Amino acid sequence: MDKNKIKKLLEEVKKGNKSIKEALTVLENLPFIDLDFAKIDTHRELRMGAPEAIYCMSKTTTQIIQIIEKMKNDSNILATRVPEKSMKEIEKTYPEAKIYPESNLVFIGKFPNKTIGKLMIITAGTSDIPVARECEITAKSMGIKTETIFDVGISGIHRLLSIRNKLKEADIAVVIAGMEGALPSVVAGLIDTPIIAVPTSIGYGASFKGIAPLLTMLNSCAPGISVVNIDNGYSAGFFAAAVIKKLLKRETE
Amino acid sequence: MDKNKIKKLLEEVKKGNKSIKEALTVLENLPFIDLDFAKIDTHRELRMGAPEAIYCMSKTTTQIIQIIEKMKNDSNILATRVPEKSMKEIEKTYPEAKIYPESNLVFIGKFPNKTIGKLMIITAGTSDIPVARECEITAKSMGIKTETIFDVGISGIHRLLSIRNKLKEADIAVVIAGMEGALPSVVAGLIDTPIIAVPTSIGYGASFKGIAPLLTMLNSCAPGISVVNIDNGYSAGFFAAAVIKKLLKRETE
Amino acid sequence: MDKNKIKKLLEEVKKGNKSIKEALTVLENLPFIDLDFAKIDTHRELRMGAPEAIYCMSKTTTQIIQIIEKMKNDSNILATRVPEKSMKEIEKTYPEAKIYPESNLVFIGKFPNKTIGKLMIITAGTSDIPVARECEITAKSMGIKTETIFDVGISGIHRLLSIRNKLKEADIAVVIAGMEGALPSVVAGLIDTPIIAVPTSIGYGASFKGIAPLLTMLNSCAPGISVVNIDNGYSAGFFAAAVIKKLLKRETE
Amino acid sequence: MDKNKIKKLLEEVKKGNKSIKEALTVLENLPFIDLDFAKIDTHRELRMGAPEAIYCMSKTTTQIIQIIEKMKNDSNILATRVPEKSMKEIEKTYPEAKIYPESNLVFIGKFPNKTIGKLMIITAGTSDIPVARECEITAKSMGIKTETIFDVGISGIHRLLSIRNKLKEADIAVVIAGMEGALPSVVAGLIDTPIIAVPTSIGYGASFKGIAPLLTMLNSCAPGISVVNIDNGYSAGFFAAAVIKKLLKRETE
Amino acid sequence: MDKNKIKKLLEEVKKGNKSIKEALTVLENLPFIDLDFAKIDTHRELRMGAPEAIYCMSKTTTQIIQIIEKMKNDSNILATRVPEKSMKEIEKTYPEAKIYPESNLVFIGKFPNKTIGKLMIITAGTSDIPVARECEITAKSMGIKTETIFDVGISGIHRLLSIRNKLKEADIAVVIAGMEGALPSVVAGLIDTPIIAVPTSIGYGASFKGIAPLLTMLNSCAPGISVVNIDNGYSAGFFAAAVIKKLLKRETE
Amino acid sequence: MDKNKIKKLLEEVKKGNKSIKEALTVLENLPFIDLDFAKIDTHRELRMGAPEAIYCMSKTTTQIIQIIEKMKNDSNILATRVPEKSMKEIEKTYPEAKIYPESNLVFIGKFPNKTIGKLMIITAGTSDIPVARECEITAKSMGIKTETIFDVGISGIHRLLSIRNKLKEADIAVVIAGMEGALPSVVAGLIDTPIIAVPTSIGYGASFKGIAPLLTMLNSCAPGISVVNIDNGYSAGFFAAAVIKKLLKRETE
Amino acid sequence: MDKNKIKKLLEEVKKGNKSIKEALTVLENLPFIDLDFAKIDTHRELRMGAPEAIYCMSKTTTQIIQIIEKMKNDSNILATRVPEKSMKEIEKTYPEAKIYPESNLVFIGKFPNKTIGKLMIITAGTSDIPVARECEITAKSMGIKTETIFDVGISGIHRLLSIRNKLKEADIAVVIAGMEGALPSVVAGLIDTPIIAVPTSIGYGASFKGIAPLLTMLNSCAPGISVVNIDNGYSAGFFAAAVIKKLLKRETE
Amino acid sequence: MDKNKIKKLLEEVKKGNKSIKEALTVLENLPFIDLDFAKIDTHRELRMGAPEAIYCMSKTTTQIIQIIEKMKNDSNILATRVPEKSMKEIEKTYPEAKIYPESNLVFIGKFPNKTIGKLMIITAGTSDIPVARECEITAKSMGIKTETIFDVGISGIHRLLSIRNKLKEADIAVVIAGMEGALPSVVAGLIDTPIIAVPTSIGYGASFKGIAPLLTMLNSCAPGISVVNIDNGYSAGFFAAAVIKKLLKRETE
């Protein structure tokens, strides 16, 4: 992105030669950065309210670093599914990066100081925590207040009942479960907080790497549940944040 | 539900002998209505903000009518997946019922006069309209303002671009598509409105009664999408309404 | 089965010429009845403790009636998955038959007066009742005491909590659920009664005629659950009865 | 779990200040141990008759050890699906642990001296033994008498006939098979002992990691069979033990 | 097919002007009959030892009759999967046709008087008989001696043992089973007769219209089994006949 | 579409007031026709070279007729997957319509007089003809010269060899097959004509309504094959026509 | 197996004290060898005409060696799916063993000098050779004459036509193919030799580790094909050998 | 291939003793090169217009080198799916080879100087580039002009719109996408260039190694799309090149 161009534009705005609305239109039409192997969507932050995350699976370390280089002055960096090898390289290159090794996640930048809303993220088991973390960091990077509670699956339902009130107070709850994936259904029967269900690939035998909990969640007899892809904490966090931002901002406009 | 019991309770509240909080607790613990073959969840409206819908598939006409009878004085009735035969019987028994034959849907009661939020419901094709209708009526019955736009699938993308601004203004968009189900992904790339995607069983060959669009939606490369079950307009409408109610109410509290 | 042969054998036993053990051996080796198109397993009652049920799907009415004719003097008749057309013919031919039309089930004979054990059969929804009935009649025909509770699914979990104690007192519980099939997992987290889970084909979209609840049940994170085939109330009832008979008889020997 | 709290409670019981029933209620409501990443279900032994097993797949070695530390004074430890690396660490930390390397299983504690019932565990092939061992140890840890017989698959049916009587004398049989998984059906046709069938992922080509035997077992034409998840010896052992304990205890009460 | 051409050819052979080998070559290259919508493979009998069967599914009655007309003077007619409507028309048009309504099968012509080999066809249940009949008639039309035994499934294994010797004497056995499809594996463990296994779509729930027995048969732990498509009695009969003809003819050459 | 607007535009072009390029741009941006339940893509013919086909599955007869009404003055009508009931209504309303009942296809209008290219359409069996017809009519309506050859499947490969030269001369061949779907692979090994393979749902047992031939075609070991959806003659015809038009027009420009 | 016992038996036969028939009966009922973890089926050679193969997948090296030790004096050893590690150990322990590393196959013993029949084994590609080898060695160990031809897939059909006569002369042909698996269908259309089709897991994308060719082979439009499991050369070889032995021996009796 | 034979043939042609047509016929019937483990299809170039590619998966390095040796004097070499180990060996043996390590692709020879047509290859993401490269090199080796554009997926649709005109000018576009695979549908709605869609195995969770985008592409609501196997850049490139060559050559003949 040509930063001089933007600077000039902003100067015009400041001087009153351009209205904010005009400037916004210009910005929305700015070209993406073309790295040949990748076109970085530089105005997504403007359009969508969040920077493009770098989905790193099947990208080489060189490609990832090049993309970070181009983006890091303009926005926070969220890199998901980072291969272990690339993670180490990133750690060396950007000592300031926050690394979440079990989630294969990297965040470079600053979480917004001011947060809005309240997102509760709960998991059925200990093994689901890496997915929860991906969800949490994504939402935090978008300025949402988050809270996490782990290992409250239904095989000991009293653990779940003990957090019922906390769940009720949240704007949205992300409920993460592997194996048979029944937790979102049970939670949805208890409270009126909308639930985003995330199936995980935790389990064995006929759980088929997450298909079993995915089907459970899609077929939930309790309404008020929507579902994202297996292990996709990023998508759950993004959707939850998008909902909160859209609706709370609307109120405050 | 023993109505006398509730009356007495309310009298106590009125007289100030019971606080509202106490009364609420009592109501939350009232037993469900037991019809032997069905236990009607009479306090769901209190707990969840919406009455229990009657899922009619595999229920006999007699069972459906009996459940309606028990519920209809206390709440609006939303009956989904009503078999054709039962639909006719309901039409005869409740001439005031609103019948949506192509959606196998019945609504008995009154839509709330005061609506909040703004839910946009769009379909990729004409054939997806029955699912959209189920979504629309569900949300309306929960007091949400809705708007529908049909047949804006991606094979002629200019049709979609013409409604881009409308979509931007909505709090949430429900995007319904069969066949390859790519519409939600495309919409999500255009705007920042959160999207609830509904795959439909429209299509043939390798669409496998909705599996193809379901997978498309779950795997969307655009974030900000969550998914409900195939043809499940009810669940999409309920989830959208729940989100709007939760977040807008929170603001106004 | 040649009844004279058995009579003579029993006379020999009575006179003390044959020990009970010898007679038993003879009986265990008696040939089946050969109807050419079917070989009726006449000594299953002896060997397995229950007569062979007639699985009627894809059998002609004539074949079913012929099998009933050959069996009905020696044992109770349990005919499952009876096609509607055959059901009517059976009703005419055997006015004494007990007909359960929604379960496609026929019972001809007498339920044992003396019952043992306690089998609790619960369903998640009203639509699951026909499967529950098949389970109940099967177990009753084998001399087991049964109780049924319907429509206690997890979308209103207070309905379930109200029957917790009843479930605790049962020897075994058969838990029947369609859609997402989470009920057995939840029940298993509450009590120590062993659970036989039966998935049903009730549901739509991605429930895939029962595959979703089947996977849920197989992958349950709560132990103490075993599973039978989709909609197979007969198998659940038979297995539960077999367990109760084996273990209680053992104690009383 | 706060042991002092329990001690005091028991003292009250002893003195007669608290009835047993009251004390039991208190105990059932004691909070779980919260390790943040895991909530240990400390009163499951009370509620379910068996301690919570530690499902170790996707847990870090540190997490596993921390959970063992918290649990090991109050109950036996059964850790399943232990990753090889963690297994070695456990072996070093707890020299008294019983290690079953091929089953990825660890048991720390003492098997009950007094056993009840009789559980027969048989496998179709040599390769199924690790699953059988997981089943055996689970049941033994719950106080059940077990016996194992390996490699009696149906391709040489005389091997099976030679153990027919042993099977008849068991209360319950766990029958474990991979490949085509026909063994449980054949056994069920021979005896009246109820059978818990366990499909294993042994096989190749179209066995699809255990789906083929799973389907075989679910569709068995012989009644008296129920099924658990692929390779899930733990669940089979737990269910069998639960059945025996429930029914035999009931008799002796 | 131009019959005059063949007559002349045969006269040449008779007179010694053409060797048998030459004539055979000519015949092998005769063109097929072209009906536009179908090309009848008129020299398959020569090349393959059996006339082309008419696979009638999705053919109109008119098309079927036209094909029969063209073929019936030169060879026997075997029409499989005949839709009910067409069956009636064929019955009227060809009163000499042998009709097997439950197998949707028609045979027009004469079974060879001289038969070779010995093919045993057995079914697990009564419901599998239509598939067995298709197999039987196919093999008979190719000059093979056949015998059928029905309903000897493994849930009462003594029924099977009673026919063990008959099976041993057969050249090949076709074993037909639905549900869990374990019968071929059991038979293969008892005798050295090669087995062609046919899965049928009989069953319910997770038998998935024959997939369960298909997988069982493919994964059989007993060798000496090969498999054909679900419900494909024709293919089993053809393959068995082809094997017998190839190998016995070879010996007698 | 406002025809006057276009007329005026064309007059401007004629007078030389507007360049062709300008006019084209205008036309490309003309709005679609909005019927509320459907948005007709009126400028697809301009953009894509072919009018929008009406996909009629799940549309009501009224909806179909309304769409035809709006479109029929501006372009030819191709209506696919027309339900039988609607077909009759269309036949009555538009006596000039060409009806292909077995393909559920309707064409209203005139095939172009001038044709280009050469498309060969062949089927493996007689039962595949309806799909071939849909392909043929689609291509003809787009001005392509077509030829059809039916029933040349590989079970009698000499039938196929007899048409080898015809296939060689075609620009593109559409090869349609059900059952195992091997015909495209075999054809591709014989000639250099590019092949569009269409799997059909003809077959039974493990053909799974076309999945088997679909997989066969996707996995073809012979290159030069691309695949469309099961039974999708329309898509094959459209793609073939699009290729021919694009490449031949390019040459003649 | 107690060899003394057999020796004595044979002496009795020699002396004329026991008829051959009596001795045979004794031998057929001899107990298997019990290694606890494995029951070796020592009389399979007698019953089935071939020794039990050792299926080594998931067996430890120690277990494999122990089984070889017990069997090797009485029969040839065929060990399939031998893990690489065990293969090396076997090679060291039994220098006389024939090792086929790419097929993970070991043969210890002598191939019969006298062979019968003629089995042709052909592959579609070079990559299918390891499966062909497993088939070849199995058949050879059972005394069958074999011939192999590799890489004659249908993408260059002239390669196949060049071996047509060889195929015609074989008693049975095993046809092995991965990818789309069309070779058996094509061969079956050319000759009257019965075909055993073996799908292999060679291929990528939608070949799904052999499912695509498996389905192709099951759905073949050419009759005279039967199918074994994916990559199962052993089963194909065994079945082919069993057929040849059964039918040719019958002739010579 | 016997080169002397061809030389002589060509001399005959030169001298006018043989017509070109005769010579061509001879060449078309030349035998393939038989390496025992592989039959190299030496006249495919003649028949199909492109040399046989060496599919290297599951071939040993020795086999690959041997095939290259035999082929490299007569034609260019394209080796696909080369295992890493073999790639290194090839690099050492043929220093002139062009190596594309991320595509596991090797090209030995010279790309044709004269190119025809215009093939545009675009990818949805950076991770899809290796598949695009395989496609590009295949088409280039067949004399096609190619252009590539990467990372223009639909989550930022403005990136796609910026290349709309380039796509319009291409003869054919290969569109490559993983995850939900919606890119081809969107492109097809924008332009009239025929599209070959390639699903890739990039993605996670419910993308099932490419099944999700495969289904999306097959079910596209936009016509003008045909599909090749998952990750099969080779097949897409070959098909595109074959189409261009067939149609452009036809024009110029």
Short mmCIF file of N, CA and C in Angstrom, two decimals, chain B residues 124-128 151 155 178-180 200-205 207, chain F residues 37-38 44 51-60 63-64 67-68 71 77-83 104-106 134 229-232 234-235, chain H residues 219-221 223:
data_model
loop_
_atom_site.label_atom_id
_atom_site.label_comp_id
_atom_site.label_asym_id
_atom_site.label_seq_id
_atom_site.Cartn_x
_atom_site.Cartn_y
_atom_site.Cartn_z
N ALA B 124 -30.16 -17.76 -2.63
CA ALA B 124 -29.46 -17.86 -3.91
C ALA B 124 -30.43 -18.13 -5.04
N GLY B 125 -31.49 -18.90 -4.77
CA GLY B 125 -32.40 -19.25 -5.85
C GLY B 125 -33.85 -19.16 -5.42
N THR B 126 -34.72 -19.30 -6.39
CA THR B 126 -36.15 -19.31 -6.12
C THR B 126 -36.52 -20.53 -5.27
N SER B 127 -35.85 -21.63 -5.54
CA SER B 127 -36.20 -22.87 -4.85
C SER B 127 -35.87 -22.84 -3.36
N ASP B 128 -35.07 -21.89 -2.95
CA ASP B 128 -34.71 -21.81 -1.53
C ASP B 128 -35.72 -21.01 -0.71
N ASP B 151 -33.32 -14.95 -4.82
CA ASP B 151 -32.73 -15.27 -6.13
C ASP B 151 -31.59 -14.32 -6.52
N SER B 155 -24.32 -16.89 -9.86
CA SER B 155 -24.11 -17.12 -11.28
C SER B 155 -24.36 -15.83 -12.07
N GLY B 178 -28.54 -23.53 -1.98
CA GLY B 178 -28.37 -24.96 -2.24
C GLY B 178 -27.27 -25.15 -3.25
N MET B 179 -27.36 -26.20 -4.06
CA MET B 179 -26.36 -26.50 -5.09
C MET B 179 -24.94 -26.44 -4.51
N GLU B 180 -24.11 -25.49 -4.96
CA GLU B 180 -22.74 -25.46 -4.43
C GLU B 180 -22.62 -24.57 -3.21
N THR B 200 -29.25 -25.66 1.69
CA THR B 200 -30.53 -26.32 1.41
C THR B 200 -30.31 -27.57 0.58
N SER B 201 -31.33 -28.40 0.58
CA SER B 201 -31.21 -29.69 -0.12
C SER B 201 -31.53 -29.55 -1.60
N ILE B 202 -31.62 -28.31 -2.09
CA ILE B 202 -31.87 -28.07 -3.51
C ILE B 202 -30.62 -28.39 -4.31
N GLY B 203 -30.77 -29.12 -5.39
CA GLY B 203 -29.63 -29.51 -6.21
C GLY B 203 -29.80 -30.94 -6.62
N TYR B 204 -28.81 -31.46 -7.36
CA TYR B 204 -28.94 -32.86 -7.73
C TYR B 204 -27.55 -33.45 -7.90
N GLY B 205 -27.51 -34.72 -8.28
CA GLY B 205 -26.22 -35.35 -8.46
C GLY B 205 -25.43 -35.28 -7.17
N SER B 207 -24.76 -33.16 -5.07
CA SER B 207 -25.03 -32.21 -3.99
C SER B 207 -25.50 -32.97 -2.76
N PHE F 37 -39.80 -13.34 -6.52
CA PHE F 37 -39.34 -14.69 -6.19
C PHE F 37 -38.17 -15.10 -7.10
N ALA F 38 -37.92 -14.33 -8.16
CA ALA F 38 -36.80 -14.66 -9.06
C ALA F 38 -36.28 -13.39 -9.70
N ARG F 44 -27.43 -12.23 -19.47
CA ARG F 44 -26.47 -13.33 -19.54
C ARG F 44 -26.13 -13.67 -21.00
N PRO F 51 -28.56 -17.87 -23.19
CA PRO F 51 -29.54 -17.39 -22.22
C PRO F 51 -29.49 -18.25 -20.96
N GLU F 52 -29.96 -17.70 -19.87
CA GLU F 52 -30.08 -18.45 -18.62
C GLU F 52 -31.08 -19.58 -18.80
N ALA F 53 -30.69 -20.79 -18.43
CA ALA F 53 -31.66 -21.88 -18.45
C ALA F 53 -32.50 -21.79 -17.18
N ILE F 54 -33.74 -22.24 -17.28
CA ILE F 54 -34.59 -22.24 -16.08
C ILE F 54 -34.47 -23.60 -15.42
N TYR F 55 -33.87 -23.62 -14.27
CA TYR F 55 -33.75 -24.86 -13.50
C TYR F 55 -35.03 -25.03 -12.70
N CYS F 56 -35.89 -25.99 -13.07
CA CYS F 56 -37.27 -26.01 -12.57
C CYS F 56 -37.50 -26.85 -11.32
N MET F 57 -36.55 -27.67 -10.96
CA MET F 57 -36.75 -28.49 -9.77
C MET F 57 -37.10 -27.59 -8.58
N SER F 58 -38.11 -27.95 -7.84
CA SER F 58 -38.56 -27.20 -6.66
C SER F 58 -39.15 -25.83 -6.99
N LYS F 59 -39.42 -25.55 -8.25
CA LYS F 59 -40.19 -24.35 -8.55
C LYS F 59 -41.64 -24.77 -8.80
N THR F 60 -42.59 -23.92 -8.47
CA THR F 60 -43.99 -24.23 -8.76
C THR F 60 -44.26 -23.98 -10.25
N GLN F 63 -44.63 -20.32 -10.96
CA GLN F 63 -43.35 -19.61 -11.04
C GLN F 63 -42.68 -19.86 -12.39
N ILE F 64 -42.68 -21.10 -12.84
CA ILE F 64 -42.02 -21.43 -14.11
C ILE F 64 -42.67 -20.66 -15.25
N ILE F 67 -41.79 -16.99 -15.29
CA ILE F 67 -40.44 -16.73 -15.79
C ILE F 67 -40.39 -16.87 -17.31
N ILE F 68 -41.03 -17.90 -17.84
CA ILE F 68 -41.06 -18.07 -19.30
C ILE F 68 -41.69 -16.84 -19.96
N MET F 71 -39.31 -14.02 -20.21
CA MET F 71 -38.10 -14.24 -21.01
C MET F 71 -38.38 -14.48 -22.48
N ILE F 77 -35.93 -20.30 -24.82
CA ILE F 77 -36.13 -20.78 -23.45
C ILE F 77 -35.64 -22.22 -23.37
N LEU F 78 -34.80 -22.49 -22.37
CA LEU F 78 -34.41 -23.87 -22.09
C LEU F 78 -34.78 -24.13 -20.64
N ALA F 79 -35.72 -25.05 -20.42
CA ALA F 79 -36.15 -25.35 -19.05
C ALA F 79 -35.75 -26.77 -18.72
N THR F 80 -34.92 -26.93 -17.68
CA THR F 80 -34.42 -28.26 -17.33
C THR F 80 -35.07 -28.77 -16.06
N ARG F 81 -34.98 -30.09 -15.86
CA ARG F 81 -35.52 -30.75 -14.66
C ARG F 81 -36.98 -30.32 -14.41
N VAL F 82 -37.78 -30.25 -15.47
CA VAL F 82 -39.16 -29.82 -15.31
C VAL F 82 -39.97 -30.95 -14.68
N PRO F 83 -40.63 -30.69 -13.54
CA PRO F 83 -41.49 -31.73 -12.95
C PRO F 83 -42.59 -32.12 -13.93
N ASN F 104 -37.04 -34.65 -19.02
CA ASN F 104 -37.68 -33.56 -18.26
C ASN F 104 -37.22 -32.19 -18.75
N LEU F 105 -37.21 -32.06 -20.06
CA LEU F 105 -36.61 -30.91 -20.71
C LEU F 105 -37.62 -30.25 -21.64
N VAL F 106 -37.59 -28.92 -21.67
CA VAL F 106 -38.45 -28.18 -22.59
C VAL F 106 -37.60 -27.14 -23.32
N GLU F 134 -30.39 -34.12 -23.02
CA GLU F 134 -30.27 -32.81 -22.38
C GLU F 134 -29.01 -32.09 -22.85
N ASN F 229 -21.15 -32.78 -13.10
CA ASN F 229 -21.95 -33.43 -12.05
C ASN F 229 -22.78 -34.61 -12.58
N ILE F 230 -23.18 -35.47 -11.69
CA ILE F 230 -23.99 -36.65 -12.01
C ILE F 230 -25.27 -36.25 -12.76
N ASP F 231 -25.52 -36.90 -13.88
CA ASP F 231 -26.74 -36.69 -14.69
C ASP F 231 -26.81 -35.29 -15.29
N ASN F 232 -25.73 -34.53 -15.24
CA ASN F 232 -25.82 -33.14 -15.65
C ASN F 232 -25.48 -32.94 -17.13
N TYR F 234 -26.93 -30.96 -19.11
CA TYR F 234 -26.97 -29.53 -19.41
C TYR F 234 -25.58 -28.91 -19.27
N SER F 235 -24.94 -29.19 -18.16
CA SER F 235 -23.64 -28.59 -17.89
C SER F 235 -22.60 -29.07 -18.91
N ASN H 219 -21.10 -29.02 -8.20
CA ASN H 219 -22.47 -28.55 -8.03
C ASN H 219 -22.64 -27.09 -8.40
N SER H 220 -21.65 -26.51 -9.03
CA SER H 220 -21.71 -25.08 -9.30
C SER H 220 -23.02 -24.70 -9.99
N CYS H 221 -23.64 -23.64 -9.48
CA CYS H 221 -24.87 -23.17 -10.11
C CYS H 221 -24.57 -22.40 -11.39
N PRO H 223 -23.06 -22.42 -15.10
CA PRO H 223 -22.61 -23.42 -16.08
C PRO H 223 -21.26 -23.02 -16.66
#
